[in-house]
PDB file of C-alpha atoms in Angstrom:
ATOM      1  CA  UNK G   1      32.008  17.889 -31.670  1.00 35.00           C
ATOM      2  CA  UNK G   2      32.671  20.448 -28.968  1.00 47.00           C
ATOM      3  CA  UNK G   3      32.080  19.085 -25.469  1.00 56.00           C
ATOM      4  CA  UNK G   4      29.219  20.598 -23.483  1.00 53.00           C
ATOM      5  CA  UNK G   5      29.927  22.427 -20.236  1.00 60.00           C
ATOM      6  CA  UNK G   6      28.405  21.203 -16.975  1.00 58.00           C
ATOM      7  CA  UNK G   7      25.955  24.097 -16.850  1.00 61.00           C
ATOM      8  CA  UNK G   8      24.865  23.346 -20.426  1.00 61.00           C
ATOM      9  CA  UNK G   9      24.305  19.672 -19.622  1.00 59.00           C
ATOM     10  CA  UNK G  10      22.219  20.568 -16.578  1.00 59.00           C
ATOM     11  CA  UNK G  11      20.215  23.018 -18.675  1.00 62.00           C
ATOM     12  CA  UNK G  12      19.751  20.331 -21.332  1.00 59.00           C
ATOM     13  CA  UNK G  13      18.403  17.876 -18.764  1.00 60.00           C
ATOM     14  CA  UNK G  14      16.060  20.474 -17.290  1.00 56.00           C
ATOM     15  CA  UNK G  15      14.698  21.564 -20.671  1.00 54.00           C
ATOM     16  CA  UNK G  16      14.111  18.032 -21.930  1.00 48.00           C
ATOM     17  CA  UNK G  17      12.829  16.670 -18.592  1.00 73.00           C
ATOM     18  CA  UNK G  18      14.959  13.567 -19.179  1.00 76.00           C
ATOM     19  CA  UNK G  19      15.690  13.003 -15.495  1.00 78.00           C
ATOM     20  CA  UNK G  20      12.082  13.657 -14.463  1.00 80.00           C
ATOM     21  CA  UNK G  21      10.853  11.023 -16.892  1.00 84.00           C
ATOM     22  CA  UNK G  22      13.479   8.582 -15.622  1.00 84.00           C
ATOM     23  CA  UNK G  23      12.249   9.120 -12.066  1.00 87.00           C
ATOM     24  CA  UNK G  24       8.578   8.774 -13.049  1.00 87.00           C
ATOM     25  CA  UNK G  25       9.309   5.472 -14.769  1.00 87.00           C
ATOM     26  CA  UNK G  26      11.626   4.197 -12.060  1.00 86.00           C
ATOM     27  CA  UNK G  27      14.730   3.949 -14.266  1.00 84.00           C
ATOM     28  CA  UNK G  28      17.226   3.913 -11.421  1.00 84.00           C
ATOM     29  CA  UNK G  29      20.323   3.559 -13.630  1.00 83.00           C
ATOM     30  CA  UNK G  30      19.768   6.920 -15.340  1.00 82.00           C
ATOM     31  CA  UNK G  31      19.070   8.619 -12.014  1.00 82.00           C
ATOM     32  CA  UNK G  32      22.230   7.164 -10.427  1.00 79.00           C
ATOM     33  CA  UNK G  33      24.579   8.149 -13.247  1.00 77.00           C
ATOM     34  CA  UNK G  34      23.030  11.609 -13.608  1.00 77.00           C
ATOM     35  CA  UNK G  35      23.315  12.486  -9.917  1.00 76.00           C
ATOM     36  CA  UNK G  36      26.845  11.098  -9.678  1.00 73.00           C
ATOM     37  CA  UNK G  37      28.065  13.519 -12.313  1.00 73.00           C
ATOM     38  CA  UNK G  38      25.704  16.440 -11.709  1.00 70.00           C
ATOM     39  CA  UNK G  39      24.267  16.618  -8.160  1.00 68.00           C
ATOM     40  CA  UNK G  40      22.586  19.930  -9.000  1.00 69.00           C
ATOM     41  CA  UNK G  41      20.091  18.032 -11.148  1.00 70.00           C
ATOM     42  CA  UNK G  42      18.217  17.261  -7.939  1.00 71.00           C
ATOM     43  CA  UNK G  43      16.430  20.565  -8.573  1.00 66.00           C
ATOM     44  CA  UNK G  44      14.775  23.223  -6.424  1.00 65.00           C
ATOM     45  CA  UNK G  45      11.183  23.518  -5.276  1.00 67.00           C
ATOM     46  CA  UNK G  46       9.544  20.389  -6.692  1.00 77.00           C
ATOM     47  CA  UNK G  47      12.600  18.169  -6.905  1.00 81.00           C
ATOM     48  CA  UNK G  48      13.006  14.732  -8.428  1.00 83.00           C
ATOM     49  CA  UNK G  49      12.754  13.498  -4.833  1.00 84.00           C
ATOM     50  CA  UNK G  50       9.177  14.786  -4.674  1.00 87.00           C
ATOM     51  CA  UNK G  51       8.449  13.237  -8.076  1.00 88.00           C
ATOM     52  CA  UNK G  52       9.698   9.869  -6.799  1.00 89.00           C
ATOM     53  CA  UNK G  53       7.295  10.148  -3.855  1.00 90.00           C
ATOM     54  CA  UNK G  54       4.368  11.209  -6.031  1.00 91.00           C
ATOM     55  CA  UNK G  55       4.896   8.372  -8.512  1.00 92.00           C
ATOM     56  CA  UNK G  56       5.613   5.783  -5.782  1.00 92.00           C
ATOM     57  CA  UNK G  57       9.100   4.930  -6.991  1.00 90.00           C
ATOM     58  CA  UNK G  58      10.545   3.357  -3.847  1.00 89.00           C
ATOM     59  CA  UNK G  59      13.927   2.466  -5.326  1.00 88.00           C
ATOM     60  CA  UNK G  60      14.563   6.007  -6.583  1.00 87.00           C
ATOM     61  CA  UNK G  61      13.345   7.429  -3.260  1.00 86.00           C
ATOM     62  CA  UNK G  62      15.702   5.203  -1.253  1.00 85.00           C
ATOM     63  CA  UNK G  63      18.584   6.022  -3.564  1.00 82.00           C
ATOM     64  CA  UNK G  64      18.246   9.794  -3.118  1.00 79.00           C
ATOM     65  CA  UNK G  65      17.420   9.556   0.581  1.00 77.00           C
ATOM     66  CA  UNK G  66      20.577   7.561   1.324  1.00 76.00           C
ATOM     67  CA  UNK G  67      22.823  10.161  -0.313  1.00 68.00           C
ATOM     68  CA  UNK G  68      24.208  12.325   2.497  1.00 55.00           C
ATOM     69  CA  UNK G  69      24.430  15.245   0.069  1.00 54.00           C
ATOM     70  CA  UNK G  70      20.664  15.655   0.268  1.00 55.00           C
ATOM     71  CA  UNK G  71      20.100  15.586   4.040  1.00 61.00           C
ATOM     72  CA  UNK G  72      17.758  18.600   3.923  1.00 71.00           C
ATOM     73  CA  UNK G  73      15.714  17.503   0.934  1.00 72.00           C
ATOM     74  CA  UNK G  74      12.918  16.116   3.114  1.00 74.00           C
ATOM     75  CA  UNK G  75      12.123  19.653   4.222  1.00 78.00           C
ATOM     76  CA  UNK G  76      11.840  21.278   0.783  1.00 78.00           C
ATOM     77  CA  UNK G  77       8.476  22.505  -0.554  1.00 82.00           C
ATOM     78  CA  UNK G  78       7.298  23.389  -4.041  1.00 84.00           C
ATOM     79  CA  UNK G  79       5.781  26.660  -5.177  1.00 82.00           C
ATOM     80  CA  UNK G  80       2.403  25.708  -3.684  1.00 86.00           C
ATOM     81  CA  UNK G  81       3.974  24.923  -0.293  1.00 88.00           C
ATOM     82  CA  UNK G  82       3.420  21.214  -0.815  1.00 90.00           C
ATOM     83  CA  UNK G  83       5.786  19.209   1.378  1.00 89.00           C
ATOM     84  CA  UNK G  84       6.961  15.681   0.703  1.00 89.00           C
ATOM     85  CA  UNK G  85       3.951  14.461   2.722  1.00 91.00           C
ATOM     86  CA  UNK G  86       1.555  16.313   0.434  1.00 92.00           C
ATOM     87  CA  UNK G  87       3.020  14.508  -2.571  1.00 92.00           C
ATOM     88  CA  UNK G  88       2.570  11.222  -0.708  1.00 92.00           C
ATOM     89  CA  UNK G  89      -1.023  12.232   0.000  1.00 92.00           C
ATOM     90  CA  UNK G  90      -1.857  12.510  -3.690  1.00 93.00           C
ATOM     91  CA  UNK G  91      -3.488   9.552  -5.410  1.00 92.00           C
ATOM     92  CA  UNK G  92      -0.904   7.345  -7.096  1.00 91.00           C
ATOM     93  CA  UNK G  93      -0.915   7.141 -10.904  1.00 90.00           C
ATOM     94  CA  UNK G  94      -3.185   4.499 -12.410  1.00 88.00           C
ATOM     95  CA  UNK G  95      -0.364   2.181 -13.433  1.00 86.00           C
ATOM     96  CA  UNK G  96       1.166   2.251  -9.946  1.00 89.00           C
ATOM     97  CA  UNK G  97      -2.172   1.514  -8.289  1.00 88.00           C
ATOM     98  CA  UNK G  98      -2.700  -1.466 -10.553  1.00 86.00           C
ATOM     99  CA  UNK G  99       0.598  -3.000  -9.476  1.00 84.00           C
ATOM    100  CA  UNK G 100      -1.497  -4.373  -6.595  1.00 85.00           C
ATOM    101  CA  UNK G 101      -4.769  -6.162  -7.316  1.00 83.00           C
ATOM    102  CA  UNK G 102      -7.895  -5.236  -5.376  1.00 84.00           C
ATOM    103  CA  UNK G 103      -9.021  -1.767  -4.303  1.00 87.00           C
ATOM    104  CA  UNK G 104      -8.701  -2.601  -0.591  1.00 86.00           C
ATOM    105  CA  UNK G 105      -5.067  -3.683  -0.978  1.00 89.00           C
ATOM    106  CA  UNK G 106      -4.381  -0.600  -3.111  1.00 91.00           C
ATOM    107  CA  UNK G 107      -5.803   1.603  -0.370  1.00 91.00           C
ATOM    108  CA  UNK G 108      -3.733  -0.211   2.226  1.00 90.00           C
ATOM    109  CA  UNK G 109      -0.552   0.342   0.221  1.00 92.00           C
ATOM    110  CA  UNK G 110      -1.328   4.041  -0.264  1.00 93.00           C
ATOM    111  CA  UNK G 111      -1.845   4.485   3.474  1.00 92.00           C
ATOM    112  CA  UNK G 112       1.355   2.596   4.292  1.00 92.00           C
ATOM    113  CA  UNK G 113       3.314   4.833   1.893  1.00 93.00           C
ATOM    114  CA  UNK G 114       2.078   7.982   3.646  1.00 93.00           C
ATOM    115  CA  UNK G 115       2.737   6.566   7.115  1.00 92.00           C
ATOM    116  CA  UNK G 116       6.277   5.510   6.184  1.00 90.00           C
ATOM    117  CA  UNK G 117       7.089   9.059   5.093  1.00 90.00           C
ATOM    118  CA  UNK G 118       5.463  10.511   8.217  1.00 90.00           C
ATOM    119  CA  UNK G 119       7.852   8.397  10.276  1.00 89.00           C
ATOM    120  CA  UNK G 120      10.814  10.096   8.605  1.00 84.00           C
ATOM    121  CA  UNK G 121       9.720  13.561   9.726  1.00 84.00           C
ATOM    122  CA  UNK G 122       9.009  15.265  13.011  1.00 84.00           C
ATOM    123  CA  UNK G 123       5.326  15.256  14.094  1.00 86.00           C
ATOM    124  CA  UNK G 124       5.062  19.006  13.443  1.00 88.00           C
ATOM    125  CA  UNK G 125       5.383  18.371   9.709  1.00 87.00           C
ATOM    126  CA  UNK G 126       2.088  16.512   9.702  1.00 88.00           C
ATOM    127  CA  UNK G 127       0.370  19.818  10.493  1.00 91.00           C
ATOM    128  CA  UNK G 128       2.052  21.817   7.733  1.00 91.00           C
ATOM    129  CA  UNK G 129      -0.476  23.174   5.227  1.00 92.00           C
ATOM    130  CA  UNK G 130      -0.073  23.968   1.545  1.00 90.00           C
ATOM    131  CA  UNK G 131      -1.342  26.967  -0.411  1.00 92.00           C
ATOM    132  CA  UNK G 132      -4.894  25.597  -0.180  1.00 91.00           C
ATOM    133  CA  UNK G 133      -4.577  25.380   3.620  1.00 92.00           C
ATOM    134  CA  UNK G 134      -4.686  21.565   3.587  1.00 93.00           C
ATOM    135  CA  UNK G 135      -2.537  19.202   5.595  1.00 93.00           C
ATOM    136  CA  UNK G 136      -1.145  16.061   3.978  1.00 93.00           C
ATOM    137  CA  UNK G 137      -3.788  13.928   5.712  1.00 93.00           C
ATOM    138  CA  UNK G 138      -6.583  16.217   4.526  1.00 93.00           C
ATOM    139  CA  UNK G 139      -5.250  16.030   0.975  1.00 94.00           C
ATOM    140  CA  UNK G 140      -4.950  12.245   1.275  1.00 94.00           C
ATOM    141  CA  UNK G 141      -8.581  11.948   2.395  1.00 91.00           C
ATOM    142  CA  UNK G 142      -9.795  14.158  -0.457  1.00 92.00           C
ATOM    143  CA  UNK G 143      -7.719  12.438  -3.153  1.00 92.00           C
ATOM    144  CA  UNK G 144      -8.650   8.916  -2.034  1.00 92.00           C
ATOM    145  CA  UNK G 145     -12.408   9.283  -1.595  1.00 91.00           C
ATOM    146  CA  UNK G 146     -13.151   7.317  -4.752  1.00 91.00           C
ATOM    147  CA  UNK G 147     -10.665   4.588  -3.867  1.00 90.00           C
ATOM    148  CA  UNK G 148     -12.090   4.260  -0.348  1.00 88.00           C
ATOM    149  CA  UNK G 149     -15.597   3.817  -1.747  1.00 88.00           C
ATOM    150  CA  UNK G 150     -14.369   1.267  -4.282  1.00 89.00           C
ATOM    151  CA  UNK G 151     -12.331  -0.543  -1.638  1.00 86.00           C
ATOM    152  CA  UNK G 152     -15.302  -0.724   0.726  1.00 84.00           C
ATOM    153  CA  UNK G 153     -17.464  -2.239  -1.988  1.00 86.00           C
ATOM    154  CA  UNK G 154     -14.687  -4.685  -2.927  1.00 86.00           C
ATOM    155  CA  UNK G 155     -14.218  -5.738   0.694  1.00 85.00           C
ATOM    156  CA  UNK G 156     -17.922  -6.324   1.268  1.00 86.00           C
ATOM    157  CA  UNK G 157     -18.410  -8.218  -1.998  1.00 88.00           C
ATOM    158  CA  UNK G 158     -15.401 -10.410  -1.278  1.00 87.00           C
ATOM    159  CA  UNK G 159     -16.506 -10.982   2.313  1.00 87.00           C
ATOM    160  CA  UNK G 160     -20.000 -11.950   1.166  1.00 89.00           C
ATOM    161  CA  UNK G 161     -18.649 -14.541  -1.260  1.00 90.00           C
ATOM    162  CA  UNK G 162     -16.208 -15.960   1.280  1.00 89.00           C
ATOM    163  CA  UNK G 163     -18.846 -16.088   3.999  1.00 89.00           C
ATOM    164  CA  UNK G 164     -21.162 -18.135   1.753  1.00 90.00           C
ATOM    165  CA  UNK G 165     -18.370 -20.659   1.183  1.00 91.00           C
ATOM    166  CA  UNK G 166     -17.455 -20.730   4.883  1.00 90.00           C
ATOM    167  CA  UNK G 167     -21.112 -21.253   5.842  1.00 91.00           C
ATOM    168  CA  UNK G 168     -21.397 -24.204   3.463  1.00 92.00           C
ATOM    169  CA  UNK G 169     -18.279 -25.738   4.988  1.00 90.00           C
ATOM    170  CA  UNK G 170     -19.675 -25.261   8.508  1.00 90.00           C
ATOM    171  CA  UNK G 171     -22.907 -26.973   7.475  1.00 90.00           C
ATOM    172  CA  UNK G 172     -21.099 -29.984   5.982  1.00 89.00           C
ATOM    173  CA  UNK G 173     -18.700 -30.357   8.921  1.00 87.00           C
ATOM    174  CA  UNK G 174     -21.487 -29.994  11.471  1.00 86.00           C
ATOM    175  CA  UNK G 175     -23.479 -32.731   9.737  1.00 85.00           C
ATOM    176  CA  UNK G 176     -20.375 -34.935   9.534  1.00 81.00           C
ATOM    177  CA  UNK G 177     -19.827 -34.598  13.269  1.00 76.00           C
ATOM    178  CA  UNK G 178     -23.233 -36.177  14.005  1.00 76.00           C
ATOM    179  CA  UNK G 179     -23.371 -38.583  11.068  1.00 77.00           C
ATOM    180  CA  UNK G 180     -20.142 -40.475  11.595  1.00 71.00           C
ATOM    181  CA  UNK G 181     -18.763 -42.928   9.006  1.00 72.00           C
ATOM    182  CA  UNK G 182     -19.893 -46.507   9.587  1.00 71.00           C
ATOM    183  CA  UNK G 183     -22.854 -45.457  11.730  1.00 69.00           C
ATOM    184  CA  UNK G 184     -23.449 -46.337  15.382  1.00 71.00           C
ATOM    185  CA  UNK G 185     -23.548 -49.651  17.231  1.00 70.00           C
ATOM    186  CA  UNK G 186     -27.173 -50.745  17.757  1.00 71.00           C
ATOM    187  CA  UNK G 187     -26.387 -52.160  21.193  1.00 71.00           C
ATOM    188  CA  UNK G 188     -24.703 -49.211  22.899  1.00 70.00           C
ATOM    189  CA  UNK G 189     -25.141 -46.356  20.392  1.00 67.00           C
ATOM    190  CA  UNK G 190     -21.393 -45.729  20.104  1.00 73.00           C
ATOM    191  CA  UNK G 191     -19.717 -45.240  16.709  1.00 73.00           C
ATOM    192  CA  UNK G 192     -18.720 -48.517  15.069  1.00 68.00           C
ATOM    193  CA  UNK G 193     -15.208 -47.269  14.301  1.00 70.00           C
ATOM    194  CA  UNK G 194     -14.601 -45.809  17.764  1.00 74.00           C
ATOM    195  CA  UNK G 195     -11.101 -46.686  18.931  1.00 72.00           C
ATOM    196  CA  UNK G 196      -9.659 -46.907  15.412  1.00 77.00           C
ATOM    197  CA  UNK G 197      -6.836 -44.403  14.857  1.00 80.00           C
ATOM    198  CA  UNK G 198      -8.127 -43.208  11.460  1.00 80.00           C
ATOM    199  CA  UNK G 199     -11.539 -42.488  12.992  1.00 77.00           C
ATOM    200  CA  UNK G 200      -9.878 -40.429  15.731  1.00 81.00           C
ATOM    201  CA  UNK G 201      -7.984 -38.460  13.113  1.00 85.00           C
ATOM    202  CA  UNK G 202     -11.263 -37.857  11.276  1.00 81.00           C
ATOM    203  CA  UNK G 203     -12.899 -36.468  14.434  1.00 82.00           C
ATOM    204  CA  UNK G 204      -9.978 -34.171  15.215  1.00 87.00           C
ATOM    205  CA  UNK G 205      -9.858 -32.860  11.623  1.00 88.00           C
ATOM    206  CA  UNK G 206     -13.617 -32.333  11.650  1.00 86.00           C
ATOM    207  CA  UNK G 207     -13.479 -30.323  14.895  1.00 89.00           C
ATOM    208  CA  UNK G 208     -10.577 -28.192  13.658  1.00 91.00           C
ATOM    209  CA  UNK G 209     -12.377 -27.521  10.386  1.00 89.00           C
ATOM    210  CA  UNK G 210     -15.614 -26.662  12.187  1.00 89.00           C
ATOM    211  CA  UNK G 211     -13.847 -24.254  14.536  1.00 91.00           C
ATOM    212  CA  UNK G 212     -11.872 -22.590  11.714  1.00 90.00           C
ATOM    213  CA  UNK G 213     -14.825 -22.141   9.389  1.00 90.00           C
ATOM    214  CA  UNK G 214     -17.013 -20.823  12.225  1.00 90.00           C
ATOM    215  CA  UNK G 215     -14.334 -18.268  13.060  1.00 91.00           C
ATOM    216  CA  UNK G 216     -14.167 -17.271   9.387  1.00 90.00           C
ATOM    217  CA  UNK G 217     -17.924 -16.737   9.257  1.00 90.00           C
ATOM    218  CA  UNK G 218     -17.758 -14.436  12.309  1.00 89.00           C
ATOM    219  CA  UNK G 219     -14.801 -12.533  10.851  1.00 88.00           C
ATOM    220  CA  UNK G 220     -16.480 -11.946   7.485  1.00 87.00           C
ATOM    221  CA  UNK G 221     -19.691 -10.987   9.273  1.00 86.00           C
ATOM    222  CA  UNK G 222     -17.805  -8.355  11.276  1.00 85.00           C
ATOM    223  CA  UNK G 223     -16.393  -6.917   8.030  1.00 81.00           C
ATOM    224  CA  UNK G 224     -19.861  -6.725   6.490  1.00 81.00           C
ATOM    225  CA  UNK G 225     -21.246  -4.883   9.500  1.00 80.00           C
ATOM    226  CA  UNK G 226     -18.248  -2.537   9.855  1.00 74.00           C
ATOM    227  CA  UNK G 227     -18.057   0.998   8.548  1.00 66.00           C
ATOM    228  CA  UNK G 228     -15.337   1.862   6.062  1.00 57.00           C
ATOM    229  CA  UNK G 229     -13.272   3.925   8.510  1.00 54.00           C
ATOM    230  CA  UNK G 230     -13.213   0.936  10.874  1.00 45.00           C
ATOM    231  CA  UNK G 231     -11.956  -1.364   8.100  1.00 42.00           C
ATOM    232  CA  UNK G 232      -9.071   0.987   7.317  1.00 47.00           C
TER     233      UNK G 232
END
């Protein structure tokens, strides 16, 4: 079989979207070997670097970013003037979101991903707009409206359940503090077991538990009374 020329191999990869699929699925080995032999496969406009950002493939992103050959890739835009931040502002694919359980934690991870990329660029890039005249933050807000609503509901439901449990614990510990084991001495009203080391340990544990559970109740109450933008 006649060997293919470099240009033919690159064209083959581009036509069959082999490298793009490898990036989307986080198959680092294919990406590494492909770029070692054919650096031009990085692409123009919407590069595989942008695809790695859009599909939240951290390992592929770090691999390409560390290659000195692609120092200027952070500043490339696609045909719609979407920068790397705009791709980070898009909602992650369903399978990538579900790699973290809970809508609130998913939202947190999405926000952290955008902020990490913002730290790699100069502040002026945050204000760059795409063809629709939207900044990356504006696109992020629009794309994540549903997730924010779901995360807010998840946070409040979880906080409600946890606060009920914490309140029950406070009630039990408060009662235990005034109804000590063994009762009180009829002569002086002091606890019968006062002075015994185990009783002292019980009192200390009860006070710590009461303080901790009370703090938890206040924390969950603050979450329930907070607006979504304050939570995130």
